[in-house]
mmCIF file of C-alpha atoms and ligand atoms in Angstrom:
data_model
loop_
_atom_site.group_PDB
_atom_site.id
_atom_site.type_symbol
_atom_site.label_atom_id
_atom_site.label_comp_id
_atom_site.label_asym_id
_atom_site.label_seq_id
_atom_site.Cartn_x
_atom_site.Cartn_y
_atom_site.Cartn_z
ATOM 1 C CA MET A 25 10.265 -44.323 -64.293
ATOM 2 C CA ASP A 26 6.839 -42.709 -64.641
ATOM 3 C CA LYS A 27 5.602 -41.505 -67.990
ATOM 4 C CA LEU A 28 6.407 -37.857 -68.734
ATOM 5 C CA ILE A 29 3.900 -35.193 -67.716
ATOM 6 C CA ILE A 30 4.096 -32.091 -69.901
ATOM 7 C CA THR A 31 2.574 -28.856 -68.606
ATOM 8 C CA ALA A 32 1.750 -25.992 -70.957
ATOM 9 C CA ALA A 33 2.037 -22.540 -69.356
ATOM 10 C CA LEU A 34 0.130 -20.626 -72.012
ATOM 11 C CA VAL A 35 0.313 -16.956 -71.099
ATOM 12 C CA GLY A 36 1.435 -16.038 -67.560
ATOM 13 C CA ALA A 37 1.009 -12.527 -66.237
ATOM 14 C CA GLU A 38 4.009 -10.787 -67.721
ATOM 15 C CA THR A 39 4.326 -11.755 -71.404
ATOM 16 C CA THR A 40 2.711 -9.369 -73.903
ATOM 17 C CA ARG A 41 1.921 -9.418 -77.629
ATOM 18 C CA GLU A 42 4.935 -7.115 -78.062
ATOM 19 C CA HIS A 43 7.073 -9.984 -76.772
ATOM 20 C CA ASN A 44 5.345 -12.525 -78.978
ATOM 21 C CA PRO A 45 2.375 -11.671 -81.266
ATOM 22 C CA ASN A 46 1.107 -15.259 -81.020
ATOM 23 C CA LEU A 47 0.280 -14.958 -77.308
ATOM 24 C CA PRO A 48 -3.248 -16.243 -76.479
ATOM 25 C CA LEU A 49 -5.190 -13.748 -74.361
ATOM 26 C CA THR A 50 -8.987 -14.174 -74.469
ATOM 27 C CA PRO A 51 -10.818 -17.152 -72.927
ATOM 28 C CA GLN A 52 -11.445 -18.533 -76.424
ATOM 29 C CA GLU A 53 -7.817 -18.090 -77.492
ATOM 30 C CA LEU A 54 -6.641 -19.724 -74.258
ATOM 31 C CA ALA A 55 -9.027 -22.651 -74.753
ATOM 32 C CA ASP A 56 -7.857 -23.092 -78.352
ATOM 33 C CA ALA A 57 -4.219 -22.999 -77.216
ATOM 34 C CA ALA A 58 -4.922 -25.497 -74.411
ATOM 35 C CA TYR A 59 -6.573 -27.858 -76.894
ATOM 36 C CA GLU A 60 -3.639 -27.595 -79.340
ATOM 37 C CA CYS A 61 -1.217 -28.337 -76.491
ATOM 38 C CA TYR A 62 -3.353 -31.293 -75.385
ATOM 39 C CA GLN A 63 -3.285 -32.645 -78.944
ATOM 40 C CA ALA A 64 0.487 -32.170 -79.008
ATOM 41 C CA GLY A 65 0.938 -34.188 -75.781
ATOM 42 C CA ALA A 66 0.454 -31.858 -72.810
ATOM 43 C CA SER A 67 -1.506 -33.318 -69.903
ATOM 44 C CA ILE A 68 -1.669 -30.202 -67.681
ATOM 45 C CA VAL A 69 -2.464 -26.615 -68.546
ATOM 46 C CA HIS A 70 -1.084 -23.997 -66.126
ATOM 47 C CA LEU A 71 -3.620 -21.220 -66.369
ATOM 48 C CA HIS A 72 -3.497 -17.458 -65.983
ATOM 49 C CA VAL A 73 -6.188 -15.247 -67.552
ATOM 50 C CA ARG A 74 -6.355 -11.718 -68.885
ATOM 51 C CA ASP A 75 -9.105 -9.065 -68.863
ATOM 52 C CA ALA A 76 -10.593 -7.377 -71.950
ATOM 53 C CA ASN A 77 -7.574 -5.032 -72.082
ATOM 54 C CA GLY A 78 -5.131 -7.943 -72.027
ATOM 55 C CA GLU A 79 -4.085 -7.190 -68.428
ATOM 56 C CA ALA A 80 -3.431 -9.973 -65.923
ATOM 57 C CA THR A 81 -6.419 -10.633 -63.662
ATOM 58 C CA GLN A 82 -7.426 -13.311 -61.162
ATOM 59 C CA SER A 83 -11.128 -12.737 -61.893
ATOM 60 C CA ARG A 84 -13.172 -15.770 -60.848
ATOM 61 C CA GLU A 85 -15.596 -15.162 -63.720
ATOM 62 C CA ILE A 86 -12.930 -15.064 -66.423
ATOM 63 C CA PHE A 87 -11.291 -18.195 -65.008
ATOM 64 C CA ALA A 88 -14.694 -19.922 -64.921
ATOM 65 C CA GLU A 89 -15.414 -19.007 -68.550
ATOM 66 C CA THR A 90 -11.966 -20.137 -69.713
ATOM 67 C CA ILE A 91 -12.079 -23.418 -67.781
ATOM 68 C CA GLU A 92 -15.532 -24.195 -69.172
ATOM 69 C CA LEU A 93 -14.308 -23.621 -72.747
ATOM 70 C CA ILE A 94 -11.287 -25.878 -72.174
ATOM 71 C CA LYS A 95 -13.415 -28.631 -70.617
ATOM 72 C CA GLN A 96 -15.719 -28.613 -73.647
ATOM 73 C CA ARG A 97 -12.735 -29.552 -75.825
ATOM 74 C CA CYS A 98 -10.607 -32.003 -73.820
ATOM 75 C CA ASN A 99 -9.855 -33.590 -70.442
ATOM 76 C CA ILE A 100 -6.506 -31.850 -69.865
ATOM 77 C CA ILE A 101 -5.773 -31.243 -66.152
ATOM 78 C CA ILE A 102 -6.426 -27.619 -65.260
ATOM 79 C CA GLN A 103 -4.020 -25.996 -62.847
ATOM 80 C CA VAL A 104 -4.922 -22.426 -61.887
ATOM 81 C CA SER A 105 -2.318 -19.901 -60.867
ATOM 82 C CA THR A 106 -2.487 -18.439 -57.384
ATOM 83 C CA GLY A 107 0.615 -16.392 -58.154
ATOM 84 C CA GLY A 108 -1.261 -14.017 -60.431
ATOM 85 C CA ALA A 109 0.872 -10.953 -61.058
ATOM 86 C CA VAL A 110 3.280 -9.185 -58.704
ATOM 87 C CA GLY A 111 1.489 -6.666 -56.502
ATOM 88 C CA MET A 112 -1.839 -8.524 -56.272
ATOM 89 C CA THR A 113 -3.346 -9.102 -52.837
ATOM 90 C CA VAL A 114 -3.760 -12.614 -51.501
ATOM 91 C CA GLU A 115 -7.557 -12.244 -51.704
ATOM 92 C CA GLU A 116 -7.314 -11.477 -55.409
ATOM 93 C CA ARG A 117 -4.922 -14.323 -55.995
ATOM 94 C CA ILE A 118 -6.989 -17.113 -54.421
ATOM 95 C CA GLN A 119 -10.189 -16.422 -56.382
ATOM 96 C CA PRO A 120 -9.819 -19.216 -58.988
ATOM 97 C CA VAL A 121 -9.214 -21.828 -56.264
ATOM 98 C CA THR A 122 -12.870 -21.389 -55.243
ATOM 99 C CA LEU A 123 -13.839 -22.988 -58.591
ATOM 100 C CA SER A 124 -12.338 -26.276 -57.253
ATOM 101 C CA PRO A 125 -10.036 -26.943 -60.216
ATOM 102 C CA GLU A 126 -7.982 -30.135 -60.045
ATOM 103 C CA MET A 127 -4.749 -28.272 -59.275
ATOM 104 C CA ALA A 128 -3.505 -24.853 -58.159
ATOM 105 C CA THR A 129 -0.055 -23.408 -57.653
ATOM 106 C CA LEU A 130 1.398 -22.610 -54.238
ATOM 107 C CA THR A 131 4.600 -20.559 -54.076
ATOM 108 C CA THR A 132 6.272 -21.097 -50.712
ATOM 109 C CA GLY A 133 8.356 -17.965 -50.333
ATOM 110 C CA THR A 134 9.127 -14.431 -51.457
ATOM 111 C CA VAL A 135 11.536 -13.873 -54.331
ATOM 112 C CA ASN A 136 12.886 -10.929 -56.289
ATOM 113 C CA PHE A 137 11.236 -10.960 -59.709
ATOM 114 C CA GLY A 138 13.133 -8.767 -62.139
ATOM 115 C CA ASP A 139 12.730 -5.254 -60.740
ATOM 116 C CA ASP A 140 9.711 -6.343 -58.684
ATOM 117 C CA VAL A 141 9.148 -8.577 -55.674
ATOM 118 C CA PHE A 142 6.910 -11.649 -55.844
ATOM 119 C CA TYR A 143 5.589 -11.390 -52.306
ATOM 120 C CA ASN A 144 4.684 -14.538 -50.389
ATOM 121 C CA SER A 145 4.858 -13.900 -46.645
ATOM 122 C CA ALA A 146 4.110 -16.688 -44.167
ATOM 123 C CA GLY A 147 0.585 -15.272 -43.849
ATOM 124 C CA TYR A 148 0.054 -15.286 -47.627
ATOM 125 C CA ILE A 149 1.368 -18.837 -47.953
ATOM 126 C CA GLU A 150 -0.866 -20.116 -45.151
ATOM 127 C CA LYS A 151 -3.928 -18.389 -46.619
ATOM 128 C CA ILE A 152 -3.338 -19.844 -50.089
ATOM 129 C CA ALA A 153 -2.476 -23.320 -48.728
ATOM 130 C CA SER A 154 -5.545 -23.426 -46.477
ATOM 131 C CA THR A 155 -7.836 -22.305 -49.314
ATOM 132 C CA ILE A 156 -6.358 -24.975 -51.590
ATOM 133 C CA LYS A 157 -6.994 -27.551 -48.848
ATOM 134 C CA GLU A 158 -10.535 -26.298 -48.176
ATOM 135 C CA TYR A 159 -11.537 -26.687 -51.835
ATOM 136 C CA GLY A 160 -9.956 -30.142 -52.228
ATOM 137 C CA VAL A 161 -7.405 -28.996 -54.804
ATOM 138 C CA LYS A 162 -3.943 -30.531 -55.340
ATOM 139 C CA PRO A 163 -1.174 -27.962 -54.875
ATOM 140 C CA GLU A 164 1.816 -27.725 -57.170
ATOM 141 C CA ILE A 165 4.549 -26.196 -55.020
ATOM 142 C CA GLU A 166 6.342 -23.519 -57.037
ATOM 143 C CA VAL A 167 10.005 -23.284 -56.051
ATOM 144 C CA PHE A 168 11.899 -20.178 -57.191
ATOM 145 C CA GLU A 169 14.642 -20.586 -54.557
ATOM 146 C CA ALA A 170 15.986 -23.613 -52.658
ATOM 147 C CA GLY A 171 14.656 -22.411 -49.282
ATOM 148 C CA MET A 172 11.114 -22.661 -50.635
ATOM 149 C CA ILE A 173 11.439 -26.460 -50.375
ATOM 150 C CA ASP A 174 12.111 -26.114 -46.626
ATOM 151 C CA ASN A 175 9.082 -23.831 -46.291
ATOM 152 C CA ALA A 176 6.927 -26.426 -48.063
ATOM 153 C CA LEU A 177 8.151 -29.156 -45.693
ATOM 154 C CA ARG A 178 7.146 -26.902 -42.785
ATOM 155 C CA LEU A 179 3.628 -26.671 -44.258
ATOM 156 C CA LEU A 180 3.608 -30.472 -44.507
ATOM 157 C CA ARG A 181 4.540 -30.820 -40.839
ATOM 158 C CA ASN A 182 1.801 -28.343 -39.916
ATOM 159 C CA GLY A 183 -0.809 -30.276 -41.902
ATOM 160 C CA LEU A 184 -1.535 -27.516 -44.447
ATOM 161 C CA ILE A 185 -0.446 -29.713 -47.339
ATOM 162 C CA SER A 186 -0.260 -33.488 -47.575
ATOM 163 C CA GLU A 187 1.734 -36.155 -49.392
ATOM 164 C CA PRO A 188 2.357 -37.054 -52.135
ATOM 165 C CA LEU A 189 3.940 -33.640 -52.770
ATOM 166 C CA HIS A 190 4.403 -32.283 -56.275
ATOM 167 C CA PHE A 191 6.995 -29.568 -56.914
ATOM 168 C CA ASP A 192 7.672 -27.322 -59.895
ATOM 169 C CA PHE A 193 11.165 -25.810 -60.015
ATOM 170 C CA VAL A 194 10.920 -22.409 -61.700
ATOM 171 C CA MET A 195 14.512 -21.701 -62.675
ATOM 172 C CA GLY A 196 16.109 -18.714 -64.316
ATOM 173 C CA VAL A 197 13.823 -15.904 -63.118
ATOM 174 C CA PRO A 198 16.055 -12.814 -62.678
ATOM 175 C CA GLY A 199 16.205 -12.690 -58.876
ATOM 176 C CA GLY A 200 15.601 -16.413 -58.299
ATOM 177 C CA ILE A 201 17.677 -19.572 -58.605
ATOM 178 C CA GLY A 202 19.665 -19.803 -61.849
ATOM 179 C CA GLY A 203 18.695 -22.314 -64.521
ATOM 180 C CA THR A 204 21.795 -24.484 -64.369
ATOM 181 C CA PRO A 205 22.144 -28.289 -64.330
ATOM 182 C CA LYS A 206 23.954 -28.132 -60.986
ATOM 183 C CA ASN A 207 21.117 -26.149 -59.396
ATOM 184 C CA LEU A 208 18.528 -28.567 -60.770
ATOM 185 C CA MET A 209 20.395 -31.522 -59.266
ATOM 186 C CA HIS A 210 20.482 -29.758 -55.895
ATOM 187 C CA LEU A 211 16.714 -29.106 -55.955
ATOM 188 C CA VAL A 212 15.909 -32.678 -57.025
ATOM 189 C CA GLU A 213 18.069 -34.043 -54.214
ATOM 190 C CA SER A 214 16.372 -31.762 -51.662
ATOM 191 C CA ILE A 215 12.780 -32.999 -52.009
ATOM 192 C CA PRO A 216 11.480 -35.948 -49.983
ATOM 193 C CA PRO A 217 11.303 -39.497 -51.368
ATOM 194 C CA GLY A 218 8.010 -40.138 -53.145
ATOM 195 C CA ALA A 219 7.571 -36.521 -54.230
ATOM 196 C CA THR A 220 7.202 -35.752 -57.930
ATOM 197 C CA TRP A 221 8.704 -32.734 -59.678
ATOM 198 C CA SER A 222 8.702 -30.771 -62.884
ATOM 199 C CA VAL A 223 10.957 -28.020 -64.137
ATOM 200 C CA ALA A 224 10.017 -24.717 -65.774
ATOM 201 C CA GLY A 225 13.184 -23.241 -67.227
ATOM 202 C CA ILE A 226 12.857 -19.551 -68.011
ATOM 203 C CA GLY A 227 14.052 -18.262 -71.376
ATOM 204 C CA ARG A 228 17.005 -20.070 -72.845
ATOM 205 C CA SER A 229 17.203 -22.518 -69.930
ATOM 206 C CA GLU A 230 13.818 -24.029 -70.902
ATOM 207 C CA LEU A 231 15.158 -26.544 -73.405
ATOM 208 C CA PRO A 232 18.266 -27.896 -71.611
ATOM 209 C CA LEU A 233 16.399 -28.245 -68.307
ATOM 210 C CA ALA A 234 13.538 -30.029 -70.102
ATOM 211 C CA ALA A 235 16.062 -32.493 -71.532
ATOM 212 C CA MET A 236 17.501 -33.071 -68.054
ATOM 213 C CA ALA A 237 14.047 -33.650 -66.551
ATOM 214 C CA ILE A 238 13.218 -36.230 -69.216
ATOM 215 C CA ILE A 239 16.405 -38.145 -68.389
ATOM 216 C CA LEU A 240 16.125 -37.812 -64.602
ATOM 217 C CA GLY A 241 12.501 -38.950 -64.299
ATOM 218 C CA GLY A 242 11.072 -35.502 -63.636
ATOM 219 C CA HIS A 243 8.395 -33.712 -65.620
ATOM 220 C CA VAL A 244 8.487 -30.675 -67.909
ATOM 221 C CA ARG A 245 6.732 -27.317 -68.186
ATOM 222 C CA VAL A 246 7.034 -25.187 -71.324
ATOM 223 C CA GLY A 247 5.078 -22.284 -72.792
ATOM 224 C CA PHE A 248 4.953 -18.559 -73.421
ATOM 225 C CA GLU A 249 4.747 -17.777 -69.697
ATOM 226 C CA ASP A 250 8.333 -18.997 -69.395
ATOM 227 C CA ASN A 251 9.843 -18.588 -72.850
ATOM 228 C CA ILE A 252 8.718 -16.847 -76.043
ATOM 229 C CA TYR A 253 11.461 -18.228 -78.311
ATOM 230 C CA TYR A 254 11.733 -21.426 -80.283
ATOM 231 C CA SER A 255 15.455 -20.932 -80.842
ATOM 232 C CA ARG A 256 17.920 -18.054 -80.520
ATOM 233 C CA GLY A 257 16.266 -14.978 -82.034
ATOM 234 C CA VAL A 258 13.327 -16.975 -83.448
ATOM 235 C CA LYS A 259 9.953 -16.464 -81.748
ATOM 236 C CA ALA A 260 7.824 -19.558 -81.167
ATOM 237 C CA GLU A 261 4.753 -19.830 -83.381
ATOM 238 C CA SER A 262 2.576 -21.264 -80.636
ATOM 239 C CA ASN A 263 2.622 -22.909 -77.231
ATOM 240 C CA ALA A 264 1.925 -26.199 -78.990
ATOM 241 C CA GLN A 265 5.133 -25.864 -81.004
ATOM 242 C CA LEU A 266 7.082 -25.855 -77.724
ATOM 243 C CA VAL A 267 5.130 -28.889 -76.452
ATOM 244 C CA GLU A 268 5.736 -30.749 -79.727
ATOM 245 C CA ARG A 269 9.489 -30.354 -79.333
ATOM 246 C CA VAL A 270 9.414 -31.836 -75.812
ATOM 247 C CA VAL A 271 7.431 -34.799 -77.150
ATOM 248 C CA ARG A 272 10.033 -35.321 -79.889
ATOM 249 C CA LEU A 273 12.843 -35.184 -77.330
ATOM 250 C CA ALA A 274 11.026 -37.646 -75.062
ATOM 251 C CA ASN A 275 10.480 -40.008 -77.997
ATOM 252 C CA GLU A 276 14.170 -39.914 -78.882
ATOM 253 C CA LEU A 277 15.081 -40.580 -75.251
ATOM 254 C CA GLN A 278 12.460 -43.344 -75.080
ATOM 255 C CA ARG A 279 10.435 -41.804 -72.253
ATOM 256 C CA PRO A 280 6.727 -42.310 -72.970
ATOM 257 C CA VAL A 281 4.479 -39.254 -72.610
ATOM 258 C CA ALA A 282 1.523 -39.388 -70.187
ATOM 259 C CA THR A 283 -2.079 -38.788 -71.198
ATOM 260 C CA PRO A 284 -4.114 -36.605 -68.805
ATOM 261 C CA ASP A 285 -5.543 -39.690 -67.052
ATOM 262 C CA GLU A 286 -2.082 -41.236 -66.732
ATOM 263 C CA ALA A 287 -0.861 -37.928 -65.279
ATOM 264 C CA ARG A 288 -3.769 -38.014 -62.814
ATOM 265 C CA ARG A 289 -2.626 -41.446 -61.607
ATOM 266 C CA ILE A 290 1.001 -40.304 -61.272
ATOM 267 C CA LEU A 291 -0.037 -37.240 -59.257
ATOM 268 C CA GLY A 292 -2.636 -39.000 -57.107
ATOM 269 C CA LEU A 293 -5.616 -37.153 -58.601
ATOM 270 C CA LYS A 294 -9.036 -38.750 -59.114
ATOM 271 C CA VAL A 295 -9.366 -40.363 -62.572
HETATM 272 N N1 KMH B 322 3.406 -14.240 -62.302
HETATM 273 C C1 KMH B 322 4.361 -14.541 -61.280
HETATM 274 C C2 KMH B 322 4.591 -13.359 -60.422
HETATM 275 C C3 KMH B 322 2.186 -18.916 -60.390
HETATM 276 O O1 KMH B 322 1.567 -18.930 -61.447
HETATM 277 O O2 KMH B 322 1.797 -19.511 -59.396
HETATM 278 C C4 KMH B 322 3.952 -15.681 -60.435
HETATM 279 C C5 KMH B 322 3.530 -16.917 -61.105
HETATM 280 C C6 KMH B 322 3.450 -18.109 -60.244
HETATM 281 O O3 KMH B 322 3.237 -16.974 -62.293
HETATM 282 ZN ZN1 ZN B 323 2.202 -18.870 -63.535
#
């Protein structure tokens, strides 16, 4: 079994300081949070950024500033979001990919997202996938529904993405696949041999799905984008606190945690 890759999803597009006052927002706060997560054992940072008003943005400049600040502190793998926030155009969403980060997300289908719709038509998916390919970036395929795996395999057949594939199962979004053990088993069994996967459980499903991933040989994503609580009714103090708990669980279950360079080898990135 490979060592465990832990991804820290620091902020997302939806969480606000009303949800959790410890949410990092500025480039400096995001870089500090990324460094704390790296020190705690995370090897990937899943990155969204905010503008001066704290609103979600896909601004190339703000991504560039944030990435530079993170790189000054540590060698954590930087994975930019191409999901952005619901309602953004595909042109807005792909901006950070043009900075050639090591990784970028690629959601392979449309899904209801609370009261909104996270829109990913075939045209959007092809545009994002071809931009990711053009800039030599490794996609992480974001799966909010089982059919998104089939869509990703279609992209593989059409040459828009290439093996080894890496999936992230985002489970428990209201409108998407539920965060249950049975659903996770179905997703894991539906990806091709040789593919790697992580799970991002939303809200209260974060912890049990993380435990399952550690046991099953998958990888784990935690952070304020997905879950603002440490335990029932208790807000997390930081993203790093959530990473630290996954490291403790992995230690108890005797699954070693990957450094960023070890994660690069597992994912087929340049070391
Ligand atoms: N903010 C969500 C609508 C991604 O980062 O690629 C989409 C999202 C996915 O967060
Ligand atoms: Zn995201």
